[in-house]
CSV table of C-alpha atoms and ligand atoms in Angstrom, one decimal:
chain,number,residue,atom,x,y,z
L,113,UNK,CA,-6.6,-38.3,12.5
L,114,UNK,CA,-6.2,-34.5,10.8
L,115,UNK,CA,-3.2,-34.6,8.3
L,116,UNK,CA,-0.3,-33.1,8.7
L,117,UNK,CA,0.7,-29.4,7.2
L,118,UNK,CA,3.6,-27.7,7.4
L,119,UNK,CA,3.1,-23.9,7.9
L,120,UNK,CA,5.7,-21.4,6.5
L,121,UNK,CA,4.5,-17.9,8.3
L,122,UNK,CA,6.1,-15.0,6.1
L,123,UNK,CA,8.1,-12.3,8.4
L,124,UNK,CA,7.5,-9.0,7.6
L,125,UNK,CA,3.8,-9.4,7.0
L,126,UNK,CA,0.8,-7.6,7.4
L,127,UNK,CA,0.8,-3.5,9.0
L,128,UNK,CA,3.5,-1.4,8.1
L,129,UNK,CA,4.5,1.8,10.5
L,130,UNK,CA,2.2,3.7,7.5
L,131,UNK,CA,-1.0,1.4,7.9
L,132,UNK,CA,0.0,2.1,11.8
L,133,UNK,CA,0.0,5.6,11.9
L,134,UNK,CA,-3.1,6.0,9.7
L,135,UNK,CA,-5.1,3.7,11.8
L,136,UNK,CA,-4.5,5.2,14.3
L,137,UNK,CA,-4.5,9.1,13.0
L,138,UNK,CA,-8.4,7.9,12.9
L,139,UNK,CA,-8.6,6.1,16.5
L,140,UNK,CA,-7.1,9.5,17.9
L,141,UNK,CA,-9.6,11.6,15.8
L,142,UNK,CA,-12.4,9.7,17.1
L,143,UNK,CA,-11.2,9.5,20.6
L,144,UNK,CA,-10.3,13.6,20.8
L,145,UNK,CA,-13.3,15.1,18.9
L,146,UNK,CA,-16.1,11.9,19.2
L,147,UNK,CA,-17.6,11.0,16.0
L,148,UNK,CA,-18.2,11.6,13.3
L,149,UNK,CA,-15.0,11.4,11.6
L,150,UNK,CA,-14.9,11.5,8.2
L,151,UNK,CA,-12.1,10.0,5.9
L,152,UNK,CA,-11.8,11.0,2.1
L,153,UNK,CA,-11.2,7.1,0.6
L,154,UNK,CA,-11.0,3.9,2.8
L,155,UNK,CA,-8.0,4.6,5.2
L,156,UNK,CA,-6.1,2.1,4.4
L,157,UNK,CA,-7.7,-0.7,1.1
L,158,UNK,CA,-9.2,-3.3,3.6
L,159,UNK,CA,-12.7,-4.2,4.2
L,160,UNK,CA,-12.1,-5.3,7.7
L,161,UNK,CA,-10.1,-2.2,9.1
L,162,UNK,CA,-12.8,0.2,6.9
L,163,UNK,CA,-15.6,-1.5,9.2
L,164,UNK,CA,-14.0,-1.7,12.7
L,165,UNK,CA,-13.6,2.1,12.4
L,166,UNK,CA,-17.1,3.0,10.8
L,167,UNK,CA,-18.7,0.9,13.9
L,168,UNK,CA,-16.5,3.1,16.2
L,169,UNK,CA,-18.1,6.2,14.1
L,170,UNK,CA,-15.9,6.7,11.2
L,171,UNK,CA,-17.9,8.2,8.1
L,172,UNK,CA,-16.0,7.2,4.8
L,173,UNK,CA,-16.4,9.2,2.0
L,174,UNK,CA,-14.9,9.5,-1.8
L,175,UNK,CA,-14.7,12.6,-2.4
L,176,UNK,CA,-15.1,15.8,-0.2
L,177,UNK,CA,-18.3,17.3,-1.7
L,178,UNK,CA,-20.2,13.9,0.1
L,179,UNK,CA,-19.3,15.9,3.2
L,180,UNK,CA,-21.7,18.7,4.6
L,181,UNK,CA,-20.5,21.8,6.6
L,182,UNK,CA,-19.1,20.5,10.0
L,183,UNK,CA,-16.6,21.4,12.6
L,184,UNK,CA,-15.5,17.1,12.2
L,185,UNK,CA,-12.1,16.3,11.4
L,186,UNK,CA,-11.8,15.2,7.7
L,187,UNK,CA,-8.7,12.6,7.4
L,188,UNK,CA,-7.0,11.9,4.0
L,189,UNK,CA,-6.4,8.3,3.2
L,190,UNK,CA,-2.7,6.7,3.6
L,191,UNK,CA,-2.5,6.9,-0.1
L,192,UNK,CA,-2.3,10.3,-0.4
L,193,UNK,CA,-4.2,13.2,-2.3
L,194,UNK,CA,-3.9,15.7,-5.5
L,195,UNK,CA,-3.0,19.2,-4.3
L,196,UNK,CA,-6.4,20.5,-4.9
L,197,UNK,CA,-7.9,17.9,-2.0
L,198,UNK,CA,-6.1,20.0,0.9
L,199,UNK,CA,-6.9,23.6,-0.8
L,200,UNK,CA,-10.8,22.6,-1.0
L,201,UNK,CA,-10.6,21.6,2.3
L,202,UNK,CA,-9.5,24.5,3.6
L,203,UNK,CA,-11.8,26.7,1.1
L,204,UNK,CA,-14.5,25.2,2.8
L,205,UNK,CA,-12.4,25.8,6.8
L,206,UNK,CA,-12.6,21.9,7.1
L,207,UNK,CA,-9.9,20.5,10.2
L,208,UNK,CA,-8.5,18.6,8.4
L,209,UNK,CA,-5.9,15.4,9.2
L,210,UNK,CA,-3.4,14.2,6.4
L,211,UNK,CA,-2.5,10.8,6.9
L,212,UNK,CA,-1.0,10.1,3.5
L,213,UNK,CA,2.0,7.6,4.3
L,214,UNK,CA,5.4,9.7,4.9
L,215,UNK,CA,7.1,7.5,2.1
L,216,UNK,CA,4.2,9.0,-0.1
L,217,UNK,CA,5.0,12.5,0.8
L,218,UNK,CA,8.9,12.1,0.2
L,219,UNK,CA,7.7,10.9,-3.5
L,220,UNK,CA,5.4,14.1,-4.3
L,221,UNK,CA,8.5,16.3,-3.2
L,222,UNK,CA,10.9,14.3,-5.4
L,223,UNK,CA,8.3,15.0,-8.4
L,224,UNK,CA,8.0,18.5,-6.8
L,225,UNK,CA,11.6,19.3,-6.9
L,226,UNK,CA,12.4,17.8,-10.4
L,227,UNK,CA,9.3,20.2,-11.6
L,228,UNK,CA,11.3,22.5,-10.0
L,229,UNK,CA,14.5,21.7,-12.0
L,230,UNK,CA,12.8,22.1,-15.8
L,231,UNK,CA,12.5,18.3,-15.8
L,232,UNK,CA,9.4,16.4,-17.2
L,233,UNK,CA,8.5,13.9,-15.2
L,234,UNK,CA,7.4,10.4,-15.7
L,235,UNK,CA,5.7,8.3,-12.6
L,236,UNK,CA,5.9,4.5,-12.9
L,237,UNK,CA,2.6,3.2,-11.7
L,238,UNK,CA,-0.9,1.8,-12.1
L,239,UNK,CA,-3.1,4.3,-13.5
L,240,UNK,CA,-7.0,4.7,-11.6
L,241,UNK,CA,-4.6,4.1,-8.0
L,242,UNK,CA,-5.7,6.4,-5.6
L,243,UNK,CA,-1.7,6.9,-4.9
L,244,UNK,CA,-0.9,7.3,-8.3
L,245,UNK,CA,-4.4,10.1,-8.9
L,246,UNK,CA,-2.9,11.8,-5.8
L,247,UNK,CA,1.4,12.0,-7.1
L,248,UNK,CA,0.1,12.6,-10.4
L,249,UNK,CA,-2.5,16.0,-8.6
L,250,UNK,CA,1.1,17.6,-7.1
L,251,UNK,CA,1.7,19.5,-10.1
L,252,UNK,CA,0.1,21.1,-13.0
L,253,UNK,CA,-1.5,19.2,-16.1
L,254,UNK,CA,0.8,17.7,-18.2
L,255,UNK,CA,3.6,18.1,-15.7
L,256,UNK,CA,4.0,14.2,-15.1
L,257,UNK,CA,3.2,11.4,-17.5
L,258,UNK,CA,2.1,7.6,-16.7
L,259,UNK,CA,4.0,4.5,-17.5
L,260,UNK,CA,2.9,1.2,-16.5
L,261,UNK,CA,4.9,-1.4,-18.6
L,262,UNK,CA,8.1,-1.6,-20.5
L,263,UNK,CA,5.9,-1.2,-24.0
L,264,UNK,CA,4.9,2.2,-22.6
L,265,UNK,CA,8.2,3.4,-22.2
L,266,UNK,CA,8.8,2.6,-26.0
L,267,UNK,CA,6.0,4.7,-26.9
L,268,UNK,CA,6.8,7.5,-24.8
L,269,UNK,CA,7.3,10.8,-26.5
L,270,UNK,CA,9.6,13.3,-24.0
L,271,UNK,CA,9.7,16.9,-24.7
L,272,UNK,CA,13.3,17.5,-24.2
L,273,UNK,CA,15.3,13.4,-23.3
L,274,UNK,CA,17.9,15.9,-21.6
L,275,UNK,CA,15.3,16.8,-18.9
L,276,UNK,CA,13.4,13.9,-17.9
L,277,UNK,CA,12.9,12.2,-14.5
L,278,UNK,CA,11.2,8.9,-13.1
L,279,UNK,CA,9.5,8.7,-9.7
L,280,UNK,CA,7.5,5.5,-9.0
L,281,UNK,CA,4.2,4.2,-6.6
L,282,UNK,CA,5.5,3.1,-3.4
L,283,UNK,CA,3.6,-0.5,-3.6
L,284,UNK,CA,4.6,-1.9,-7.2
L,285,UNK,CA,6.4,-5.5,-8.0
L,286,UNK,CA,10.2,-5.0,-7.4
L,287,UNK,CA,10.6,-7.1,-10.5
L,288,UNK,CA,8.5,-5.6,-12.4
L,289,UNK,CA,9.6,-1.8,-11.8
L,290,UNK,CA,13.4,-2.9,-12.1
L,291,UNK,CA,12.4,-3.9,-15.9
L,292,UNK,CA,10.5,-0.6,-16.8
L,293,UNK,CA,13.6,1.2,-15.2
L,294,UNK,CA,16.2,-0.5,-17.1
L,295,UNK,CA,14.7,0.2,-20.2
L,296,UNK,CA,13.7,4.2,-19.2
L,297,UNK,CA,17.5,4.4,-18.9
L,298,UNK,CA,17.9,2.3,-21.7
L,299,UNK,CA,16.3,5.0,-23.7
L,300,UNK,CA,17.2,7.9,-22.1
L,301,UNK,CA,20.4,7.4,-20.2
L,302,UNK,CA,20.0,11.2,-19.1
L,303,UNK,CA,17.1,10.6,-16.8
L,304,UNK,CA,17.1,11.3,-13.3
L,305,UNK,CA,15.6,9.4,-10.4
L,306,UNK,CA,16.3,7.6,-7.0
L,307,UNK,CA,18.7,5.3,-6.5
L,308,UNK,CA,16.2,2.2,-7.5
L,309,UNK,CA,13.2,4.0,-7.8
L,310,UNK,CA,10.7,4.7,-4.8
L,311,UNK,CA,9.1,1.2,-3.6
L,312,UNK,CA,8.9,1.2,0.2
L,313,UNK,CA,10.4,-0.6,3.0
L,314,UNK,CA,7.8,-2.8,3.7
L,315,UNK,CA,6.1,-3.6,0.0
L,316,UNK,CA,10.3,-4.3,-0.7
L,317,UNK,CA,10.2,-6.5,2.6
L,318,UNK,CA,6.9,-8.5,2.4
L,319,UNK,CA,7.8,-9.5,-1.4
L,320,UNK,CA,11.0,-10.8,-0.5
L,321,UNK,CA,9.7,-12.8,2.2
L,322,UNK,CA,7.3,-14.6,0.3
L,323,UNK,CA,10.3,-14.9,-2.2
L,324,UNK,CA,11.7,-16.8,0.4
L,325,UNK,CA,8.9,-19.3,1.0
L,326,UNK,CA,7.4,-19.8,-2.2
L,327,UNK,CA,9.6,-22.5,-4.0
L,328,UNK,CA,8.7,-24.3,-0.3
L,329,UNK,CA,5.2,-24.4,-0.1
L,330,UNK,CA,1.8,-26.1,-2.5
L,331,UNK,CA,0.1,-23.2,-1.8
L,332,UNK,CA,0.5,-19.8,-0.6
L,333,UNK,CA,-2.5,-17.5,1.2
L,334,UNK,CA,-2.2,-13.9,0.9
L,335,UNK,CA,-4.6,-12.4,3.7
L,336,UNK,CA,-5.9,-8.9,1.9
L,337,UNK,CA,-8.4,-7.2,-0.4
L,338,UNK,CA,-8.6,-7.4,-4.2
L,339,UNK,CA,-8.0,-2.9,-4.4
L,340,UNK,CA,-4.9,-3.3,-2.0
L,341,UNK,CA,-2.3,-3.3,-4.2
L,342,UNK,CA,0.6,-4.5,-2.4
L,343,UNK,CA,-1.1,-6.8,-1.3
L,344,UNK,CA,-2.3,-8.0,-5.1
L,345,UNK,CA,1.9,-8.0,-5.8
L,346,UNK,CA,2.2,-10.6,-3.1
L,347,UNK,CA,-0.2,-13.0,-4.4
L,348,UNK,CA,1.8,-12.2,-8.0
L,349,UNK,CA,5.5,-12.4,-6.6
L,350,UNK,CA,4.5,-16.2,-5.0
L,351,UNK,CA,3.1,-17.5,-8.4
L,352,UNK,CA,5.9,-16.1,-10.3
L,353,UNK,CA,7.9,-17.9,-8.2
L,354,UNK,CA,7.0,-21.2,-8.7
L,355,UNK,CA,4.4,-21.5,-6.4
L,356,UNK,CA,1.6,-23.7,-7.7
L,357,UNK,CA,-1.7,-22.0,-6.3
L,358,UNK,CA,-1.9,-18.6,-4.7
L,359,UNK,CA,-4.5,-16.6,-3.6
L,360,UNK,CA,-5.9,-13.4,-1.7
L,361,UNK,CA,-8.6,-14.0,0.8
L,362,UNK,CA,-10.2,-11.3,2.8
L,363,UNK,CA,-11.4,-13.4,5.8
L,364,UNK,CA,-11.2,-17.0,6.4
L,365,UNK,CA,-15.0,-17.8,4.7
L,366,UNK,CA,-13.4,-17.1,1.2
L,367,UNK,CA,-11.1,-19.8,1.4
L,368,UNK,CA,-11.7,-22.6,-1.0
L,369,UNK,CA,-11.1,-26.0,0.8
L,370,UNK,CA,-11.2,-27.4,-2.9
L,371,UNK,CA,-8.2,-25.8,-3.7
L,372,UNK,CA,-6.1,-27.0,-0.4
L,373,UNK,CA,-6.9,-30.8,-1.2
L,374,UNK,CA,-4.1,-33.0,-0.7
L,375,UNK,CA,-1.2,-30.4,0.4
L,376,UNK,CA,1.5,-30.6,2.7
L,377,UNK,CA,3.1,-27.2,2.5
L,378,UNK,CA,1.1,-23.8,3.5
L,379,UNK,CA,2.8,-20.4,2.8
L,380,UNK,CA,0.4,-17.5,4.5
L,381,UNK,CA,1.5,-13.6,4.5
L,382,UNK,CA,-0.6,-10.4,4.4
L,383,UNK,CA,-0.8,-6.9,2.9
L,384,UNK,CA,0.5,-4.2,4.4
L,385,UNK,CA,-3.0,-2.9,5.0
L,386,UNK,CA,-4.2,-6.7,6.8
L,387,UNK,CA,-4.6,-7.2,10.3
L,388,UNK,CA,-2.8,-10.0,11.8
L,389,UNK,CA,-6.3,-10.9,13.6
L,390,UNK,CA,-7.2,-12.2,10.1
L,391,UNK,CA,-3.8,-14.0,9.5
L,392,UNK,CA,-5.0,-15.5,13.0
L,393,UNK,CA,-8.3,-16.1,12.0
L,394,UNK,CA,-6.7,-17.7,8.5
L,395,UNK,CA,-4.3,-20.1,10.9
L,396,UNK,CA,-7.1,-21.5,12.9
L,397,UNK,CA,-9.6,-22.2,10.3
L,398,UNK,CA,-6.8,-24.3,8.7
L,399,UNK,CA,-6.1,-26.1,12.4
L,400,UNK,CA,-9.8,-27.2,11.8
L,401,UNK,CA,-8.5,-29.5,8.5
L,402,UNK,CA,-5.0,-30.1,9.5
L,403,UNK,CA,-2.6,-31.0,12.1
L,404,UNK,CA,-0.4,-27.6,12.0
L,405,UNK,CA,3.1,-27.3,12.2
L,406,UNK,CA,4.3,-23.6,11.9
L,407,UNK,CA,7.6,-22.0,10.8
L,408,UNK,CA,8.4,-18.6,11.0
L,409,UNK,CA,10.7,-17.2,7.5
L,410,UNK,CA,12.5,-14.0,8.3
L,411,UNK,CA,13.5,-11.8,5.3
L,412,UNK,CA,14.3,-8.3,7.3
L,413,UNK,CA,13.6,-6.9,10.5
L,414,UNK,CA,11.6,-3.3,10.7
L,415,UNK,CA,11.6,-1.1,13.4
L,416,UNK,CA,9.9,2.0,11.1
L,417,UNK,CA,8.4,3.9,13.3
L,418,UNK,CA,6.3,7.1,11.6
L,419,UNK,CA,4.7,9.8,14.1
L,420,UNK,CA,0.9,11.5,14.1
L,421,UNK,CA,0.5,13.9,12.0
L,422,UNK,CA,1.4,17.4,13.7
L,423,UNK,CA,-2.1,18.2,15.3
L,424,UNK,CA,-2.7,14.8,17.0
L,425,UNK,CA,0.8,15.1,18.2
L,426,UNK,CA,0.4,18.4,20.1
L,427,UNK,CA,-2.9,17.9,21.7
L,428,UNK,CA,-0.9,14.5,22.9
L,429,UNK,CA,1.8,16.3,24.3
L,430,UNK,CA,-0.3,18.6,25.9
L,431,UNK,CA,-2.3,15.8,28.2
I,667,LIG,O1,-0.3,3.5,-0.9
I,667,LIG,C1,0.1,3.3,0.2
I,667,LIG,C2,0.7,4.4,0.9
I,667,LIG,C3,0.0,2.0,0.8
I,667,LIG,C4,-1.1,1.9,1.9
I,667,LIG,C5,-1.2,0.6,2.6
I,667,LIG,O2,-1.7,-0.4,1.7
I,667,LIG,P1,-3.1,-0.4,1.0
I,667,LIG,O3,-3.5,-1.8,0.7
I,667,LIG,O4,-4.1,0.5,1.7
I,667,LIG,O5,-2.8,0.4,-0.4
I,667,LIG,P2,-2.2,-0.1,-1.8
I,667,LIG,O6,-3.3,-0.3,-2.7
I,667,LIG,O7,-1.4,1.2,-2.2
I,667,LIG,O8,-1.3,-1.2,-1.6
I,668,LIG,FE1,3.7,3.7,3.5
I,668,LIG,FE2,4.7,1.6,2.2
I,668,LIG,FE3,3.0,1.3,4.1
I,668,LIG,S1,4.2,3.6,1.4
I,668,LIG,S2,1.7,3.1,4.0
I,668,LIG,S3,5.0,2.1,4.4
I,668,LIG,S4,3.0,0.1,2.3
C-alpha cells in the first residue's frame, strides 16, 4: 500500500497572459511566415517552452549580430529590450515582433516620463536580468541607477534628493521590494514612484498563493528554471515562510525522492514562464510514490488578457 499525501495545488500558478501572448507571438510567427523564426533571448526563461518552439523551427539567439541578413521575423523576448535592440533592427530592415510583456512596457514609459520631468531615476532590481539590462537601455547612460538591497539605498549618492524617482522589475519578492521602498522614502521622502512600486499581477498573485500554503505543507515544489526569476521568488517566499524544504525542478527527473521521505503534506506551484504539462507531469510522478489527495488554494482569480502585438493582429483580422 502507497502512503498517503495530501496535495495543496497553488491557484494562480504557472503562465501569466504575458508568458501567453509571447508564446504565442512565436506560434503565429512560425505559422504565418514558416520558419525560421528567430527570437533575441529565450522567449520566455524555460528550458521546456525554449525546445518545443525550436523543434517547431524557432532559432534562438542572444544577441542580434548572431542573425544573418533575412526577410524572418526577429521576435524580442517577454522581458523586454534596451532602446538600441529595436533601432539595430531596423538599421539592418529586420521584421521585427516585440513581445516584451505589456507590464514591462508601462515600466520603461514610467522611467521615460520621469526622464522627462528632470528626475533621476533609480530602478529596484537584480542587476545582469535581461528585464532589468532592457529598463535600464530606455534612456541615456547614467539616466537610471541600480539598487538591489536596502544597504544599496544607504549608499546611494542622488544628484539633486528633490528630483528622484523609483521604478522597479516586474518579477521581484513583494517582501523584499516593500523594504528597499520604505527605506528609499525613508531617505528621500521627495521621491516619486507608483503607488507600491511596479511588481505585476501575476508575480504579486503566485507569491501570495504559496503564502497561503506554505505554513501547510513538508515540502513545497516549485516547477521552473533556475534564470526565471519569478519563479526563483517562489521557491524563496515558501522557505521564508516556514516551509521546511523547497525546491525548483525543471521536469519531474530532477526531483530528489531523498528529499520527499517520510512527508505527508506536498505544496506544488509554478513560474509564470512553466507549463502546467510539467506541473502535470510533477503530479503523476508523485502518484507513482504516494496515494494522492489534491486540494486546490485560491489566492486571486485573473482574467488578464494581453493582445498580439500590432502586426500579428492585423494579418489575423484580415483572414
Ligand atoms: O520579465 C518578465 C516580463 C517575466 C517573463 C516571464 O517569466 P520568466 O521566467 O521568463 O522571466 P523572469 O526571469 O523575469 O521571471
Ligand atoms: Fe508580464 Fe508579469 Fe508575466 S511582467 S510576462 S505578466 S510575470
Amino acid at each position: 500500500m502507497k502512503p498517503t499525501l495530501k496535495v495543496y495545488l497553488c491557484s494562480p500558478r504557472g503562465f501569466c497572459a504575458g508568458v501567453v501572448r509571447a508564446i504565442d507571438t512565436v506560434e503565429r510567427a512560425l505559422s504565418l511566415y514558416g520558419a525560421p523564426v528567430y527570437v533575441r533571448h529565450e522567449i520566455v526563461h524555460n528550458r521546456y517552452v525554449v525546445e518545443s518552439l525550436r523543434a517547431k523551427g524557432a532559432i534562438f539567439v542572444e544577441e542580434l549580430e548572431e542573425i544573418p541578413q533575412t526577410d524572418a521575423p526577429v521576435v524580442f523576448s517577454a522581458h523586454g529590450v534596451p532602446k538600441a535592440i529595436p533601432s539595430e533592427a531596423e538599421r539592418r530592415n529586420f521584421f521585427s515582433l516585440d513581445a516584451t510583456c505589456p507590464l514591462v512596457t508601462k515600466v520603461h514609459r514610467e522611467a521615460e516620463i520621469h526622464f522627462k520631468r528632470g528626475r533621476e531615476i533609480i530602478l529596484i532590481g537584480h542587476a545582469g536580468h535581461p528585464e532589468v539590462v532592457g529598463t535600464l537601455g530606455q534612456l541615456p547612460a547614467g539616466a537610471v541607477s541600480l539598487i538591489e538591497t536596502v544597504d544599496d539605498v544607504a549608499s546611494f549618492v542622488p544628484k539633486d534628493e528633490t528630483k528622484l524617482a523609483y521604478i522597479t522589475q516586474t518579477t521581484l519578492s513583494i517582501d523584499d521590494t516593500k523594504e528597499i521602498v520604505r527605506a528609499l522614502k525613508e531617505r528621500f521622502p521627495k521621491v516619486a514612484g507608483p503607488h507600491k512600486e511596479d511588481i505585476c499581477y501575476a508575480t504579486t498573485n503566485r507569491q501570495l498563493a504559496v503564502k497561503k500554503v506554505a505554513h501547510l505543507v513538508d515540502a513545497m515544489v516549485v516547477v521552473g528554471s533556475p534564470n526565471s526569476s519569478n519563479s526563483q521568488r517562489l521557491r524563496e517566499v515558501a522557505e521564508r515562510e516556514g516551509c521546511p524544504r523547497a525546491v525548483l525542478v525543471q521536469r519531474a527527473s530532477e526531483l530528489d525522492w531523498s528529499m520527499f521521505e517520510g512527508i505527508t503534506r506536498l505544496g506544488i506551484t509554478a513560474g509564470a514562464s512553466a507549463p502546467e504539462v510539467i506541473v502535470e507531469e510533477i503530479m503523476g510522478a508523485f502518484a507513482e510514490h504516494y496515494e494522492l489527495s489534491v486540494e486546490t488554494v485560491t489566492a486571486a482569480e485573473e482574467t488578464e488578457f494581453f493582445p498580439l502585438p500590432r502586426p500579428l493582429r492585423q494579418v489575423t483580422a484580415a483572414e
